mmCIF file of C-alpha atoms in Angstrom:
data_model
loop_
_atom_site.group_PDB
_atom_site.id
_atom_site.type_symbol
_atom_site.label_atom_id
_atom_site.label_comp_id
_atom_site.label_asym_id
_atom_site.label_seq_id
_atom_site.Cartn_x
_atom_site.Cartn_y
_atom_site.Cartn_z
ATOM 1 C CA MET A 1 -0.071 0.084 -0.041
ATOM 2 C CA LEU A 2 1.070 3.574 -0.692
ATOM 3 C CA LYS A 3 2.636 5.100 2.232
ATOM 4 C CA PHE A 4 1.990 8.821 3.035
ATOM 5 C CA TYR A 5 4.302 10.946 5.319
ATOM 6 C CA TYR A 6 2.686 14.100 6.347
ATOM 7 C CA ASN A 7 1.495 16.422 9.383
ATOM 8 C CA PRO A 8 -2.025 17.923 9.031
ATOM 9 C CA LEU A 9 -0.706 21.335 9.807
ATOM 10 C CA SER A 10 1.434 21.402 6.924
ATOM 11 C CA PRO A 11 -0.384 23.403 3.793
ATOM 12 C CA ASN A 12 1.971 21.499 1.370
ATOM 13 C CA ALA A 13 1.006 18.075 2.798
ATOM 14 C CA ARG A 14 -2.580 18.867 2.959
ATOM 15 C CA ARG A 15 -2.638 19.271 -0.707
ATOM 16 C CA VAL A 16 -1.593 15.599 -1.212
ATOM 17 C CA TRP A 17 -3.886 14.480 1.679
ATOM 18 C CA ILE A 18 -6.923 16.005 0.120
ATOM 19 C CA THR A 19 -5.889 14.639 -3.417
ATOM 20 C CA LEU A 20 -5.732 11.106 -1.939
ATOM 21 C CA LEU A 21 -9.151 11.329 -0.407
ATOM 22 C CA GLU A 22 -10.901 12.944 -3.249
ATOM 23 C CA LYS A 23 -9.553 10.134 -5.535
ATOM 24 C CA GLU A 24 -10.268 7.510 -2.755
ATOM 25 C CA ILE A 25 -6.856 6.123 -2.994
ATOM 26 C CA PRO A 26 -6.102 3.660 -0.202
ATOM 27 C CA PHE A 27 -2.851 4.759 1.665
ATOM 28 C CA GLU A 28 -0.899 4.015 4.782
ATOM 29 C CA SER A 29 -0.788 7.162 7.109
ATOM 30 C CA ILE A 30 2.481 8.173 8.579
ATOM 31 C CA ILE A 31 2.213 11.181 10.651
ATOM 32 C CA LEU A 32 5.413 13.225 11.618
ATOM 33 C CA ASN A 33 5.538 15.644 14.495
ATOM 34 C CA LEU A 34 7.829 17.941 13.121
ATOM 35 C CA ASP A 35 9.548 18.509 16.161
ATOM 36 C CA GLY A 36 12.506 15.952 15.163
ATOM 37 C CA ASP A 37 10.973 13.202 13.210
ATOM 38 C CA GLN A 38 11.696 14.531 9.828
ATOM 39 C CA LEU A 39 15.479 14.732 10.935
ATOM 40 C CA GLN A 40 15.693 10.953 11.911
ATOM 41 C CA PRO A 41 18.092 8.917 9.774
ATOM 42 C CA GLU A 42 15.172 6.852 8.626
ATOM 43 C CA PHE A 43 13.413 9.499 7.028
ATOM 44 C CA LEU A 44 16.508 11.351 5.687
ATOM 45 C CA THR A 45 17.035 8.138 3.556
ATOM 46 C CA ILE A 46 13.602 8.807 2.122
ATOM 47 C CA ASN A 47 13.817 12.554 1.777
ATOM 48 C CA PRO A 48 17.252 14.004 2.290
ATOM 49 C CA PHE A 49 15.775 17.511 2.253
ATOM 50 C CA HIS A 50 13.784 16.560 5.477
ATOM 51 C CA HIS A 51 10.587 17.995 4.054
ATOM 52 C CA ILE A 52 6.992 16.598 3.948
ATOM 53 C CA PRO A 53 4.950 15.328 2.351
ATOM 54 C CA VAL A 54 6.436 12.220 0.933
ATOM 55 C CA VAL A 55 4.799 9.581 -0.813
ATOM 56 C CA VAL A 56 6.350 5.864 -1.162
ATOM 57 C CA ASP A 57 4.704 3.983 -3.764
ATOM 58 C CA ASP A 58 5.884 0.312 -4.180
ATOM 59 C CA GLY A 59 9.469 1.351 -3.081
ATOM 60 C CA PHE A 60 9.064 4.428 -5.345
ATOM 61 C CA GLN A 61 9.979 7.723 -3.214
ATOM 62 C CA ILE A 62 8.168 10.897 -4.475
ATOM 63 C CA VAL A 63 9.112 14.346 -2.759
ATOM 64 C CA GLU A 64 7.566 17.896 -3.633
ATOM 65 C CA SER A 65 3.836 18.189 -3.256
ATOM 66 C CA LEU A 66 3.144 19.090 -6.778
ATOM 67 C CA ALA A 67 5.106 16.262 -8.180
ATOM 68 C CA ILE A 68 3.273 13.818 -6.012
ATOM 69 C CA MET A 69 -0.066 15.230 -7.034
ATOM 70 C CA ASP A 70 0.907 14.819 -10.781
ATOM 71 C CA TYR A 71 1.908 11.157 -10.091
ATOM 72 C CA LEU A 72 -1.289 10.466 -8.514
ATOM 73 C CA GLU A 73 -3.220 11.940 -11.235
ATOM 74 C CA SER A 74 -1.239 10.020 -13.706
ATOM 75 C CA LYS A 75 -1.406 6.657 -11.901
ATOM 76 C CA TYR A 76 -5.094 7.148 -10.814
ATOM 77 C CA PRO A 77 -6.771 9.213 -13.422
ATOM 78 C CA ILE A 78 -10.191 8.735 -12.215
ATOM 79 C CA PRO A 79 -11.699 10.997 -11.076
ATOM 80 C CA ALA A 80 -9.668 13.235 -13.597
ATOM 81 C CA MET A 81 -8.359 16.327 -11.841
ATOM 82 C CA LEU A 82 -6.412 17.620 -14.820
ATOM 83 C CA PRO A 83 -8.317 19.062 -17.957
ATOM 84 C CA THR A 84 -6.628 18.085 -21.371
ATOM 85 C CA GLU A 85 -7.615 21.141 -23.244
ATOM 86 C CA PRO A 86 -4.684 23.316 -23.570
ATOM 87 C CA GLN A 87 -6.081 26.621 -22.124
ATOM 88 C CA ALA A 88 -7.733 24.838 -19.359
ATOM 89 C CA LEU A 89 -4.774 23.014 -18.404
ATOM 90 C CA ALA A 90 -2.772 26.249 -18.494
ATOM 91 C CA ILE A 91 -5.215 27.783 -16.268
ATOM 92 C CA VAL A 92 -4.788 24.846 -13.724
ATOM 93 C CA ARG A 93 -1.008 25.339 -13.829
ATOM 94 C CA MET A 94 -0.975 29.063 -13.421
ATOM 95 C CA VAL A 95 -3.271 28.881 -10.367
ATOM 96 C CA GLN A 96 -1.006 26.183 -8.658
ATOM 97 C CA MET A 97 2.101 28.169 -9.464
ATOM 98 C CA VAL A 98 0.958 31.565 -8.409
ATOM 99 C CA THR A 99 -0.462 30.097 -5.112
ATOM 100 C CA ALA A 100 2.964 28.762 -4.540
ATOM 101 C CA ASN A 101 4.955 31.629 -5.647
ATOM 102 C CA GLU A 102 2.789 34.641 -5.130
ATOM 103 C CA LEU A 103 -0.061 33.878 -2.750
ATOM 104 C CA PHE A 104 1.347 31.694 0.034
ATOM 105 C CA PRO A 105 4.370 33.941 0.868
ATOM 106 C CA GLN A 106 1.821 36.736 1.455
ATOM 107 C CA VAL A 107 -0.255 34.541 3.847
ATOM 108 C CA ILE A 108 2.885 33.848 5.681
ATOM 109 C CA ALA A 109 3.548 37.655 5.961
ATOM 110 C CA LEU A 110 -0.028 38.186 7.387
ATOM 111 C CA ILE A 111 0.904 35.826 10.243
ATOM 112 C CA TYR A 112 4.390 36.878 10.809
ATOM 113 C CA GLU A 113 4.413 40.597 10.467
ATOM 114 C CA SER A 114 2.959 43.351 12.556
ATOM 115 C CA GLU A 115 -0.674 44.552 11.545
ATOM 116 C CA ASP A 116 0.839 48.232 11.525
ATOM 117 C CA SER A 117 3.719 47.309 9.655
ATOM 118 C CA PRO A 118 4.483 48.436 5.845
ATOM 119 C CA GLN A 119 5.144 44.731 5.115
ATOM 120 C CA PHE A 120 1.619 43.789 6.440
ATOM 121 C CA ALA A 121 0.009 46.210 4.216
ATOM 122 C CA GLN A 122 2.116 45.307 1.130
ATOM 123 C CA ALA A 123 0.996 41.858 1.746
ATOM 124 C CA LYS A 124 -2.806 42.680 1.697
ATOM 125 C CA GLN A 125 -2.011 44.647 -1.582
ATOM 126 C CA ASN A 126 -0.500 41.649 -3.024
ATOM 127 C CA ILE A 127 -3.116 39.063 -1.953
ATOM 128 C CA ASP A 128 -5.687 41.538 -3.725
ATOM 129 C CA LYS A 129 -3.775 41.319 -6.883
ATOM 130 C CA VAL A 130 -3.726 37.540 -6.940
ATOM 131 C CA LEU A 131 -7.419 37.159 -6.003
ATOM 132 C CA GLN A 132 -8.299 39.619 -8.761
ATOM 133 C CA PHE A 133 -6.320 37.456 -11.035
ATOM 134 C CA PHE A 134 -7.955 34.068 -9.936
ATOM 135 C CA THR A 135 -11.243 35.844 -10.465
ATOM 136 C CA GLN A 136 -10.759 36.301 -14.192
ATOM 137 C CA LEU A 137 -9.145 32.831 -14.397
ATOM 138 C CA LEU A 138 -12.363 31.000 -12.716
ATOM 139 C CA GLY A 139 -14.698 32.855 -14.808
ATOM 140 C CA ASP A 140 -17.918 31.357 -14.845
ATOM 141 C CA ARG A 141 -16.676 27.766 -14.196
ATOM 142 C CA SER A 142 -17.342 26.009 -11.152
ATOM 143 C CA PHE A 143 -13.732 25.237 -10.547
ATOM 144 C CA PHE A 144 -10.368 26.397 -12.073
ATOM 145 C CA GLY A 145 -10.290 25.176 -15.689
ATOM 146 C CA SER A 146 -13.341 22.789 -15.338
ATOM 147 C CA GLN A 147 -16.832 22.295 -14.064
ATOM 148 C CA GLN A 148 -15.305 19.536 -11.844
ATOM 149 C CA LEU A 149 -12.416 19.632 -9.266
ATOM 150 C CA THR A 150 -9.041 20.102 -10.285
ATOM 151 C CA LEU A 151 -5.721 19.932 -8.675
ATOM 152 C CA ALA A 152 -5.616 23.766 -8.835
ATOM 153 C CA ASP A 153 -8.682 23.897 -6.689
ATOM 154 C CA ILE A 154 -6.934 21.907 -4.053
ATOM 155 C CA VAL A 155 -3.725 24.005 -4.204
ATOM 156 C CA ALA A 156 -5.423 27.402 -4.239
ATOM 157 C CA GLY A 157 -8.243 26.103 -1.872
ATOM 158 C CA ILE A 158 -5.814 25.511 0.951
ATOM 159 C CA ALA A 159 -4.333 28.922 0.723
ATOM 160 C CA ILE A 160 -7.446 30.832 0.235
ATOM 161 C CA HIS A 161 -9.221 29.248 2.975
ATOM 162 C CA SER A 162 -6.563 30.410 5.421
ATOM 163 C CA LEU A 163 -7.154 34.187 4.786
ATOM 164 C CA PRO A 164 -10.521 34.720 6.622
ATOM 165 C CA PRO A 165 -9.004 33.434 10.086
ATOM 166 C CA LEU A 166 -6.357 35.898 9.187
ATOM 167 C CA GLY A 167 -8.726 38.795 8.854
ATOM 168 C CA PHE A 168 -8.749 38.902 4.980
ATOM 169 C CA HIS A 169 -12.265 38.068 4.049
ATOM 170 C CA LEU A 170 -13.664 37.088 0.668
ATOM 171 C CA SER A 171 -16.666 39.255 0.548
ATOM 172 C CA ASN A 172 -15.083 41.572 -2.171
ATOM 173 C CA TYR A 173 -14.624 38.518 -4.330
ATOM 174 C CA PRO A 174 -18.123 37.094 -4.821
ATOM 175 C CA LYS A 175 -16.971 34.531 -7.488
ATOM 176 C CA LEU A 176 -14.081 33.334 -5.139
ATOM 177 C CA ASN A 177 -16.181 33.437 -2.123
ATOM 178 C CA GLN A 178 -18.890 30.999 -4.000
ATOM 179 C CA TRP A 179 -16.037 28.840 -5.214
ATOM 180 C CA SER A 180 -14.607 28.597 -1.719
ATOM 181 C CA GLU A 181 -18.041 27.610 -0.327
ATOM 182 C CA ARG A 182 -18.461 24.908 -2.951
ATOM 183 C CA LEU A 183 -15.246 23.390 -1.841
ATOM 184 C CA MET A 184 -16.194 23.551 1.850
ATOM 185 C CA GLN A 185 -19.426 21.586 1.249
ATOM 186 C CA ARG A 186 -17.322 18.806 0.232
ATOM 187 C CA PRO A 187 -16.952 15.716 2.721
ATOM 188 C CA VAL A 188 -13.147 15.630 2.133
ATOM 189 C CA TRP A 189 -12.825 19.224 2.747
ATOM 190 C CA GLN A 190 -14.858 19.161 5.941
ATOM 191 C CA LYS A 191 -12.845 16.082 7.118
ATOM 192 C CA THR A 192 -9.480 17.701 6.544
ATOM 193 C CA LYS A 193 -10.352 21.240 7.612
ATOM 194 C CA LEU A 194 -8.147 22.532 10.376
ATOM 195 C CA SER A 195 -9.840 23.537 13.692
ATOM 196 C CA ALA A 196 -9.167 26.828 15.418
ATOM 197 C CA GLU A 197 -6.772 25.349 17.657
ATOM 198 C CA ASP A 198 -4.910 23.749 15.022
ATOM 199 C CA PHE A 199 -4.704 26.731 12.977
ATOM 200 C CA GLU A 200 -3.330 28.548 15.859
ATOM 201 C CA ALA A 201 -0.573 25.853 16.174
ATOM 202 C CA PHE A 202 0.118 26.454 12.299
ATOM 203 C CA LYS A 203 0.680 29.991 13.232
ATOM 204 C CA ARG A 204 3.073 29.410 15.964
ATOM 205 C CA ARG A 205 4.961 27.163 13.789
ATOM 206 C CA VAL A 206 5.250 29.589 11.041
ATOM 207 C CA ARG A 207 6.395 32.332 13.253
ATOM 208 C CA ILE A 208 9.127 30.159 14.590
ATOM 209 C CA LEU A 209 10.384 28.745 11.265
ATOM 210 C CA VAL A 210 10.271 32.645 9.823
ATOM 211 C CA LYS A 211 12.336 33.706 12.913
ATOM 212 C CA LEU A 212 14.836 30.959 12.370
ATOM 213 C CA ARG A 213 15.145 31.465 8.633
ATOM 214 C CA ARG A 214 15.865 35.258 9.252
ATOM 215 C CA ARG A 215 18.341 34.454 11.789
ATOM 216 C CA GLU A 216 20.107 32.165 9.407
ATOM 217 C CA MET A 217 19.996 34.926 6.903
ATOM 218 C CA ASN A 218 21.481 37.512 9.176
ATOM 219 C CA LYS A 219 24.401 34.802 10.180
ATOM 220 C CA GLY A 220 25.099 34.521 6.644
ATOM 221 C CA ASN A 221 25.120 38.144 5.701
ATOM 222 C CA GLN A 222 27.467 38.872 8.572
ATOM 223 C CA ALA A 223 29.942 36.149 7.517
ATOM 224 C CA LYS A 224 30.235 37.926 4.070
#
């Protein structure tokens, strides 16, 4: 059986978790506590970069959430979560990459930066730009690039659902608001939704990781 290494607090891991559940793929759940499990020699033999998620399928090890999702889509094509029409496929890929490269870093800024800081205000402006762009890409479809759930909806949905708890509401984006509500009506999304307590734990972890990363960057700059 496919082995899935993850932690429910990780947005990247939840992408794969939701994909597995939506596709009804059987898997063995291996939860890492992220307080050292990911640094153990046994796990480092699976992923030397000590990140989750990881999927091991019949000895084949796959790291990076988007690569895992593509693998699952290719091996388990029903239900289909990638459109085949070129423009629709491009929409899916754009949403995935813009979420990873443009939206999610701004979510981190909302969590870490002070609300009265210029960085916080800039993050809100950047999020607005992304959501306006996503509104155009969604158009009149029920989901991104399709009338059925796609991998883009999974990637973007996890990030966008984190915005209201951070004070950034979707009322100014009615199409995205309706899309978000459609996602949350799905049983899998109800099952995997973070509780308020879990979301606070996620925020604490983000603050710790950002602080450690900035400390390492400062050390590197001082060494130059």
